PDB file of C-alpha atoms in Angstrom:
ATOM      1  CA  MET A   1     110.738  74.042  32.971  1.00  0.00           C
ATOM      2  CA  ASN A   2     107.965  72.751  35.190  1.00  0.00           C
ATOM      3  CA  PRO A   3     107.830  74.720  38.443  1.00  0.00           C
ATOM      4  CA  TRP A   4     106.030  73.908  41.668  1.00  0.00           C
ATOM      5  CA  ILE A   5     103.100  76.221  42.317  1.00  0.00           C
ATOM      6  CA  ASN A   6     100.733  76.645  45.242  1.00  0.00           C
ATOM      7  CA  ALA A   7      97.438  74.748  45.365  1.00  0.00           C
ATOM      8  CA  ASN A   8      94.792  75.679  47.911  1.00  0.00           C
ATOM      9  CA  VAL A   9      92.785  72.925  49.572  1.00  0.00           C
ATOM     10  CA  ILE A  10      89.107  73.555  48.793  1.00  0.00           C
ATOM     11  CA  SER A  11      87.968  70.481  50.718  1.00  0.00           C
ATOM     12  CA  ILE A  12      88.954  66.944  51.610  1.00  0.00           C
ATOM     13  CA  LYS A  13      86.647  63.947  51.687  1.00  0.00           C
ATOM     14  CA  ARG A  14      87.895  61.179  53.975  1.00  0.00           C
ATOM     15  CA  TRP A  15      85.945  58.153  52.833  1.00  0.00           C
ATOM     16  CA  ASN A  16      87.489  55.928  55.502  1.00  0.00           C
ATOM     17  CA  ASN A  17      90.811  55.571  57.315  1.00  0.00           C
ATOM     18  CA  ASN A  18      92.611  54.644  54.097  1.00  0.00           C
ATOM     19  CA  LEU A  19      90.912  56.357  51.160  1.00  0.00           C
ATOM     20  CA  PHE A  20      90.371  60.064  50.607  1.00  0.00           C
ATOM     21  CA  SER A  21      89.766  62.614  47.862  1.00  0.00           C
ATOM     22  CA  LEU A  22      91.553  65.925  47.782  1.00  0.00           C
ATOM     23  CA  PHE A  23      89.911  68.905  46.071  1.00  0.00           C
ATOM     24  CA  LEU A  24      92.289  71.695  45.058  1.00  0.00           C
ATOM     25  CA  ASN A  25      92.369  75.031  43.298  1.00  0.00           C
ATOM     26  CA  ALA A  26      95.542  75.942  41.407  1.00  0.00           C
ATOM     27  CA  PRO A  27      96.512  77.791  38.191  1.00  0.00           C
ATOM     28  CA  ILE A  28      97.877  74.683  36.453  1.00  0.00           C
ATOM     29  CA  GLU A  29      98.313  74.537  32.700  1.00  0.00           C
ATOM     30  CA  PRO A  30      95.653  72.659  30.677  1.00  0.00           C
ATOM     31  CA  PHE A  31      96.037  68.885  30.783  1.00  0.00           C
ATOM     32  CA  TYR A  32      94.685  65.850  28.943  1.00  0.00           C
ATOM     33  CA  ALA A  33      92.275  63.467  30.647  1.00  0.00           C
ATOM     34  CA  GLY A  34      94.273  60.496  31.894  1.00  0.00           C
ATOM     35  CA  GLN A  35      97.388  62.476  32.757  1.00  0.00           C
ATOM     36  CA  TYR A  36      98.900  62.825  36.215  1.00  0.00           C
ATOM     37  CA  THR A  37     100.543  65.507  38.304  1.00  0.00           C
ATOM     38  CA  LYS A  38     102.841  65.598  41.320  1.00  0.00           C
ATOM     39  CA  LEU A  39     102.003  66.861  44.787  1.00  0.00           C
ATOM     40  CA  SER A  40     104.531  67.875  47.392  1.00  0.00           C
ATOM     41  CA  LEU A  41     104.910  69.006  50.986  1.00  0.00           C
ATOM     42  CA  TYR A  42     107.929  69.565  53.162  1.00  0.00           C
ATOM     43  CA  ASP A  43     108.834  66.893  55.689  1.00  0.00           C
ATOM     44  CA  ILE A  44     108.321  68.676  59.002  1.00  0.00           C
ATOM     45  CA  ASP A  45     110.208  65.933  60.863  1.00  0.00           C
ATOM     46  CA  ALA A  46     113.392  66.272  58.810  1.00  0.00           C
ATOM     47  CA  SER A  47     116.377  68.097  60.301  1.00  0.00           C
ATOM     48  CA  HIS A  48     116.478  70.276  57.193  1.00  0.00           C
ATOM     49  CA  GLN A  49     113.781  71.233  54.698  1.00  0.00           C
ATOM     50  CA  LYS A  50     113.206  68.140  52.582  1.00  0.00           C
ATOM     51  CA  ARG A  51     110.514  67.995  49.918  1.00  0.00           C
ATOM     52  CA  ILE A  52     108.382  64.862  49.764  1.00  0.00           C
ATOM     53  CA  GLN A  53     106.705  64.343  46.389  1.00  0.00           C
ATOM     54  CA  ARG A  54     104.523  61.711  44.761  1.00  0.00           C
ATOM     55  CA  ALA A  55     102.664  61.311  41.467  1.00  0.00           C
ATOM     56  CA  TYR A  56      98.854  61.316  41.465  1.00  0.00           C
ATOM     57  CA  SER A  57      96.358  61.209  38.599  1.00  0.00           C
ATOM     58  CA  TYR A  58      93.582  63.717  38.081  1.00  0.00           C
ATOM     59  CA  LEU A  59      90.106  62.280  38.549  1.00  0.00           C
ATOM     60  CA  ASN A  60      88.312  65.410  37.358  1.00  0.00           C
ATOM     61  CA  ALA A  61      87.791  66.196  33.694  1.00  0.00           C
ATOM     62  CA  PRO A  62      90.197  68.860  32.356  1.00  0.00           C
ATOM     63  CA  SER A  63      87.197  71.105  31.739  1.00  0.00           C
ATOM     64  CA  ASP A  64      86.429  71.038  35.480  1.00  0.00           C
ATOM     65  CA  LYS A  65      88.673  73.614  37.090  1.00  0.00           C
ATOM     66  CA  LYS A  66      88.299  72.052  40.543  1.00  0.00           C
ATOM     67  CA  ILE A  67      91.145  69.560  40.784  1.00  0.00           C
ATOM     68  CA  GLU A  68      90.111  66.215  42.264  1.00  0.00           C
ATOM     69  CA  ILE A  69      92.666  63.588  43.264  1.00  0.00           C
ATOM     70  CA  TYR A  70      91.814  60.174  44.722  1.00  0.00           C
ATOM     71  CA  ILE A  71      94.463  58.893  47.121  1.00  0.00           C
ATOM     72  CA  VAL A  72      95.149  55.805  49.197  1.00  0.00           C
ATOM     73  CA  ARG A  73      96.681  56.445  52.589  1.00  0.00           C
ATOM     74  CA  ILE A  74      99.798  54.299  52.898  1.00  0.00           C
ATOM     75  CA  GLU A  75     100.749  52.984  56.320  1.00  0.00           C
ATOM     76  CA  ASN A  76     103.935  54.808  57.316  1.00  0.00           C
ATOM     77  CA  GLY A  77     103.740  56.750  54.047  1.00  0.00           C
ATOM     78  CA  LYS A  78     104.902  60.265  54.853  1.00  0.00           C
ATOM     79  CA  LEU A  79     103.182  62.239  52.096  1.00  0.00           C
ATOM     80  CA  SER A  80      99.873  60.355  52.013  1.00  0.00           C
ATOM     81  CA  ASN A  81      99.477  60.819  55.771  1.00  0.00           C
ATOM     82  CA  LEU A  82     100.342  64.510  55.557  1.00  0.00           C
ATOM     83  CA  LEU A  83      97.805  64.947  52.744  1.00  0.00           C
ATOM     84  CA  TYR A  84      95.155  62.983  54.658  1.00  0.00           C
ATOM     85  CA  ASN A  85      95.467  65.397  57.573  1.00  0.00           C
ATOM     86  CA  LEU A  86      95.176  68.587  55.525  1.00  0.00           C
ATOM     87  CA  ASN A  87      92.222  70.889  56.090  1.00  0.00           C
ATOM     88  CA  LYS A  88      90.281  73.407  54.049  1.00  0.00           C
ATOM     89  CA  GLY A  89      92.430  76.461  53.425  1.00  0.00           C
ATOM     90  CA  ASP A  90      95.737  74.639  53.707  1.00  0.00           C
ATOM     91  CA  MET A  91      98.287  74.747  50.912  1.00  0.00           C
ATOM     92  CA  VAL A  92     100.086  72.000  48.997  1.00  0.00           C
ATOM     93  CA  PHE A  93     102.554  72.252  46.124  1.00  0.00           C
ATOM     94  CA  ILE A  94     101.547  70.996  42.672  1.00  0.00           C
ATOM     95  CA  LYS A  95     103.376  70.855  39.348  1.00  0.00           C
ATOM     96  CA  LYS A  96     102.242  73.494  36.873  1.00  0.00           C
ATOM     97  CA  LYS A  97     102.470  71.099  33.891  1.00  0.00           C
ATOM     98  CA  SER A  98     101.073  67.584  33.823  1.00  0.00           C
ATOM     99  CA  PHE A  99     102.673  64.291  32.794  1.00  0.00           C
ATOM    100  CA  GLY A 100     101.949  61.081  30.940  1.00  0.00           C
ATOM    101  CA  PHE A 101     100.595  59.521  27.758  1.00  0.00           C
ATOM    102  CA  PHE A 102      97.839  57.373  29.260  1.00  0.00           C
ATOM    103  CA  ILE A 103      95.309  59.408  27.316  1.00  0.00           C
ATOM    104  CA  ILE A 104      92.527  58.612  24.886  1.00  0.00           C
ATOM    105  CA  ASN A 105      94.244  60.356  21.952  1.00  0.00           C
ATOM    106  CA  GLU A 106      97.000  57.724  22.118  1.00  0.00           C
ATOM    107  CA  ILE A 107      94.528  54.823  21.814  1.00  0.00           C
ATOM    108  CA  PRO A 108      93.946  53.521  18.253  1.00  0.00           C
ATOM    109  CA  ASP A 109      90.439  53.090  16.884  1.00  0.00           C
ATOM    110  CA  CYS A 110      88.804  49.808  17.853  1.00  0.00           C
ATOM    111  CA  GLU A 111      85.413  48.268  18.455  1.00  0.00           C
ATOM    112  CA  ASN A 112      85.838  47.420  22.138  1.00  0.00           C
ATOM    113  CA  LEU A 113      87.910  49.513  24.544  1.00  0.00           C
ATOM    114  CA  TRP A 114      88.589  47.714  27.824  1.00  0.00           C
ATOM    115  CA  MET A 115      89.601  49.863  30.818  1.00  0.00           C
ATOM    116  CA  PHE A 116      91.031  47.870  33.734  1.00  0.00           C
ATOM    117  CA  ALA A 117      91.744  49.583  37.073  1.00  0.00           C
ATOM    118  CA  THR A 118      92.632  48.530  40.578  1.00  0.00           C
ATOM    119  CA  GLY A 119      92.023  50.742  43.608  1.00  0.00           C
ATOM    120  CA  THR A 120      92.620  54.452  43.161  1.00  0.00           C
ATOM    121  CA  ALA A 121      93.743  53.868  39.571  1.00  0.00           C
ATOM    122  CA  ILE A 122      90.096  54.336  38.619  1.00  0.00           C
ATOM    123  CA  GLY A 123      90.942  58.065  38.546  1.00  0.00           C
ATOM    124  CA  PRO A 124      92.376  58.403  35.015  1.00  0.00           C
ATOM    125  CA  TYR A 125      89.420  56.541  33.490  1.00  0.00           C
ATOM    126  CA  LEU A 126      86.864  58.696  35.275  1.00  0.00           C
ATOM    127  CA  SER A 127      88.689  61.784  34.030  1.00  0.00           C
ATOM    128  CA  ILE A 128      88.554  60.433  30.462  1.00  0.00           C
ATOM    129  CA  LEU A 129      84.916  59.400  30.682  1.00  0.00           C
ATOM    130  CA  GLN A 130      83.791  62.683  32.219  1.00  0.00           C
ATOM    131  CA  GLU A 131      85.626  64.696  29.551  1.00  0.00           C
ATOM    132  CA  ARG A 132      83.996  62.681  26.707  1.00  0.00           C
ATOM    133  CA  LYS A 133      86.425  63.860  24.009  1.00  0.00           C
ATOM    134  CA  ASN A 134      87.486  61.672  21.069  1.00  0.00           C
ATOM    135  CA  ILE A 135      85.584  58.726  22.485  1.00  0.00           C
ATOM    136  CA  ASP A 136      82.811  58.244  19.914  1.00  0.00           C
ATOM    137  CA  ARG A 137      85.129  56.070  17.782  1.00  0.00           C
ATOM    138  CA  PHE A 138      84.647  53.100  20.149  1.00  0.00           C
ATOM    139  CA  ASN A 139      81.474  51.028  19.893  1.00  0.00           C
ATOM    140  CA  ASN A 140      81.795  49.697  23.431  1.00  0.00           C
ATOM    141  CA  ILE A 141      83.737  50.914  26.447  1.00  0.00           C
ATOM    142  CA  ILE A 142      84.060  48.441  29.294  1.00  0.00           C
ATOM    143  CA  LEU A 143      85.186  49.865  32.636  1.00  0.00           C
ATOM    144  CA  ILE A 144      86.432  47.293  35.159  1.00  0.00           C
ATOM    145  CA  HIS A 145      87.185  48.417  38.713  1.00  0.00           C
ATOM    146  CA  ALA A 146      88.810  45.878  41.029  1.00  0.00           C
ATOM    147  CA  VAL A 147      89.177  46.352  44.787  1.00  0.00           C
ATOM    148  CA  LYS A 148      89.662  44.091  47.784  1.00  0.00           C
ATOM    149  CA  TYR A 149      86.299  44.763  49.431  1.00  0.00           C
ATOM    150  CA  GLN A 150      82.966  46.112  48.238  1.00  0.00           C
ATOM    151  CA  ASN A 151      83.100  49.141  50.546  1.00  0.00           C
ATOM    152  CA  GLU A 152      86.192  50.351  48.650  1.00  0.00           C
ATOM    153  CA  LEU A 153      84.098  51.078  45.557  1.00  0.00           C
ATOM    154  CA  ILE A 154      83.958  54.740  46.521  1.00  0.00           C
ATOM    155  CA  TYR A 155      83.234  56.070  43.028  1.00  0.00           C
ATOM    156  CA  LEU A 156      80.628  53.503  42.048  1.00  0.00           C
ATOM    157  CA  PRO A 157      77.824  56.143  42.135  1.00  0.00           C
ATOM    158  CA  LEU A 158      79.748  58.243  39.578  1.00  0.00           C
ATOM    159  CA  MET A 159      80.420  55.146  37.481  1.00  0.00           C
ATOM    160  CA  LYS A 160      76.693  54.341  37.449  1.00  0.00           C
ATOM    161  CA  LYS A 161      75.855  57.937  36.549  1.00  0.00           C
ATOM    162  CA  LEU A 162      78.264  57.804  33.599  1.00  0.00           C
ATOM    163  CA  HIS A 163      76.832  54.432  32.568  1.00  0.00           C
ATOM    164  CA  ASN A 164      73.388  56.025  32.270  1.00  0.00           C
ATOM    165  CA  GLU A 165      74.698  59.072  30.417  1.00  0.00           C
ATOM    166  CA  TYR A 166      76.523  56.979  27.794  1.00  0.00           C
ATOM    167  CA  ASN A 167      73.268  55.305  26.716  1.00  0.00           C
ATOM    168  CA  GLY A 168      74.552  51.752  26.369  1.00  0.00           C
ATOM    169  CA  LYS A 169      78.069  52.512  25.082  1.00  0.00           C
ATOM    170  CA  LEU A 170      79.630  52.246  28.541  1.00  0.00           C
ATOM    171  CA  LYS A 171      79.492  49.000  30.491  1.00  0.00           C
ATOM    172  CA  ILE A 172      80.760  48.859  34.062  1.00  0.00           C
ATOM    173  CA  GLN A 173      81.819  45.847  36.098  1.00  0.00           C
ATOM    174  CA  THR A 174      83.159  45.766  39.636  1.00  0.00           C
ATOM    175  CA  VAL A 175      85.442  43.069  41.013  1.00  0.00           C
ATOM    176  CA  THR A 176      86.279  42.174  44.604  1.00  0.00           C
ATOM    177  CA  SER A 177      89.272  39.975  45.343  1.00  0.00           C
ATOM    178  CA  ARG A 178      88.707  39.186  49.026  1.00  0.00           C
ATOM    179  CA  GLU A 179      84.959  38.860  49.459  1.00  0.00           C
ATOM    180  CA  LYS A 180      82.005  37.592  47.516  1.00  0.00           C
ATOM    181  CA  ASN A 181      79.239  40.002  46.651  1.00  0.00           C
ATOM    182  CA  ILE A 182      76.165  39.593  44.495  1.00  0.00           C
ATOM    183  CA  ASN A 183      76.953  42.807  42.596  1.00  0.00           C
ATOM    184  CA  SER A 184      80.602  42.033  41.775  1.00  0.00           C
ATOM    185  CA  LEU A 185      82.719  39.312  40.264  1.00  0.00           C
ATOM    186  CA  THR A 186      85.193  37.733  42.665  1.00  0.00           C
ATOM    187  CA  GLY A 187      88.892  37.143  42.058  1.00  0.00           C
ATOM    188  CA  ARG A 188      91.919  38.815  40.493  1.00  0.00           C
ATOM    189  CA  ILE A 189      91.641  40.373  37.038  1.00  0.00           C
ATOM    190  CA  PRO A 190      94.134  37.975  35.368  1.00  0.00           C
ATOM    191  CA  PHE A 191      92.165  34.985  36.708  1.00  0.00           C
ATOM    192  CA  LEU A 192      88.844  36.378  35.492  1.00  0.00           C
ATOM    193  CA  ILE A 193      90.303  36.885  32.006  1.00  0.00           C
ATOM    194  CA  GLU A 194      92.046  33.502  31.892  1.00  0.00           C
ATOM    195  CA  THR A 195      88.855  31.656  32.878  1.00  0.00           C
ATOM    196  CA  LYS A 196      86.774  33.899  30.572  1.00  0.00           C
ATOM    197  CA  LYS A 197      84.382  34.602  33.448  1.00  0.00           C
ATOM    198  CA  LEU A 198      84.631  38.328  32.832  1.00  0.00           C
ATOM    199  CA  GLU A 199      83.976  38.117  29.098  1.00  0.00           C
ATOM    200  CA  LYS A 200      81.056  35.748  29.555  1.00  0.00           C
ATOM    201  CA  HIS A 201      79.555  38.086  32.132  1.00  0.00           C
ATOM    202  CA  ILE A 202      79.988  41.167  29.929  1.00  0.00           C
ATOM    203  CA  GLY A 203      79.037  39.415  26.693  1.00  0.00           C
ATOM    204  CA  LEU A 204      82.087  40.642  24.761  1.00  0.00           C
ATOM    205  CA  SER A 205      85.455  39.061  24.041  1.00  0.00           C
ATOM    206  CA  ILE A 206      88.968  40.416  24.448  1.00  0.00           C
ATOM    207  CA  ASN A 207      90.884  39.727  21.245  1.00  0.00           C
ATOM    208  CA  SER A 208      93.477  41.277  18.967  1.00  0.00           C
ATOM    209  CA  LYS A 209      91.028  41.843  16.103  1.00  0.00           C
ATOM    210  CA  ASN A 210      88.550  44.224  17.704  1.00  0.00           C
ATOM    211  CA  SER A 211      89.833  45.135  21.191  1.00  0.00           C
ATOM    212  CA  HIS A 212      92.239  47.475  22.916  1.00  0.00           C
ATOM    213  CA  VAL A 213      93.099  46.964  26.583  1.00  0.00           C
ATOM    214  CA  MET A 214      94.114  49.736  28.966  1.00  0.00           C
ATOM    215  CA  LEU A 215      95.752  48.559  32.206  1.00  0.00           C
ATOM    216  CA  CYS A 216      96.230  50.903  35.141  1.00  0.00           C
ATOM    217  CA  GLY A 217      96.903  50.009  38.738  1.00  0.00           C
ATOM    218  CA  ASN A 218      98.817  47.603  40.890  1.00  0.00           C
ATOM    219  CA  PRO A 219     102.046  46.633  39.059  1.00  0.00           C
ATOM    220  CA  GLU A 220     101.396  42.927  39.658  1.00  0.00           C
ATOM    221  CA  MET A 221      97.962  43.148  38.044  1.00  0.00           C
ATOM    222  CA  VAL A 222      99.397  45.078  35.104  1.00  0.00           C
ATOM    223  CA  LYS A 223     102.300  42.665  34.626  1.00  0.00           C
ATOM    224  CA  ASP A 224     100.237  39.467  35.003  1.00  0.00           C
ATOM    225  CA  THR A 225      97.407  40.647  32.766  1.00  0.00           C
ATOM    226  CA  TYR A 226      99.812  41.902  30.112  1.00  0.00           C
ATOM    227  CA  SER A 227     101.732  38.608  30.142  1.00  0.00           C
ATOM    228  CA  PHE A 228      98.556  36.583  29.740  1.00  0.00           C
ATOM    229  CA  LEU A 229      97.234  38.702  26.878  1.00  0.00           C
ATOM    230  CA  ILE A 230     100.427  38.567  24.836  1.00  0.00           C
ATOM    231  CA  LYS A 231     100.827  34.809  25.361  1.00  0.00           C
ATOM    232  CA  ASN A 232      97.223  33.722  24.965  1.00  0.00           C
ATOM    233  CA  ARG A 233      95.348  36.418  23.029  1.00  0.00           C
ATOM    234  CA  ASN A 234      97.945  37.381  20.424  1.00  0.00           C
ATOM    235  CA  MET A 235      98.007  40.976  21.662  1.00  0.00           C
ATOM    236  CA  ILE A 236     101.023  43.297  21.755  1.00  0.00           C
ATOM    237  CA  LYS A 237     102.010  46.464  23.560  1.00  0.00           C
ATOM    238  CA  HIS A 238     100.909  49.633  21.806  1.00  0.00           C
ATOM    239  CA  LEU A 239     103.662  52.050  20.841  1.00  0.00           C
ATOM    240  CA  ARG A 240     103.541  55.295  18.912  1.00  0.00           C
ATOM    241  CA  ARG A 241     105.834  53.820  16.282  1.00  0.00           C
ATOM    242  CA  LYS A 242     104.036  50.468  16.213  1.00  0.00           C
ATOM    243  CA  LYS A 243     100.313  50.012  16.658  1.00  0.00           C
ATOM    244  CA  GLY A 244      99.311  47.459  19.309  1.00  0.00           C
ATOM    245  CA  ASN A 245      96.454  46.340  21.544  1.00  0.00           C
ATOM    246  CA  ILE A 246      97.658  47.060  25.110  1.00  0.00           C
ATOM    247  CA  THR A 247      98.379  50.359  26.864  1.00  0.00           C
ATOM    248  CA  MET A 248      99.735  50.217  30.408  1.00  0.00           C
ATOM    249  CA  GLU A 249     100.487  52.398  33.399  1.00  0.00           C
ATOM    250  CA  ASN A 250     101.632  51.216  36.804  1.00  0.00           C
ATOM    251  CA  TYR A 251      99.939  53.042  39.626  1.00  0.00           C
ATOM    252  CA  TRP A 252      99.933  53.166  43.371  1.00  0.00           C
TER     253      TRP A 252
END
């Protein structure tokens, strides 16, 4: 049984008209970094009480009791707009137990761990990297965050802070798909892998011998990148019953 429980809004940070972070306090059960929860509110416009629910990943480390969730506001999206307009002291429903296997304990040992994210899917990786558990077994961790425009790199300051704290183990690279910027690569992730621009820039290769790839974000990015890697890099999907090189999670 996984009941809904009350979560109190500690604060909300509206980064712009589309992106916001929700900070909550709730007596949830312990979770693993990389897992997700579900949030819910009642549709006030419905003729009868109808619960609207969506899945969202934790951005905070499990050891941080202040829940932090990074959300994109969807045009005409009922729940994201309701959440965007919450205020300090308001209440939202949250699941007591968390979900998912997109966690570091499920990743096999390897030399290079590649973390690919688009948009708000940066959340699970930041949770993992802030928690720092079971992560010493990777020589290099490469965090790639792709957005449309440079001003959508909301958590870049935290990424840079983690980069410094990891003392060379963590490499970060930002990508913008719709504008050129001196600090980011330009293009879609599958294109940057296919042309090897990303690997040349980082100085490491993505291959089946020493790499594991985590894909989280837009389903098209996940599907296209996965397809390229299995066809051109001899990589396979990682399963509990069969060790592989690619772990995926679609994310909106």
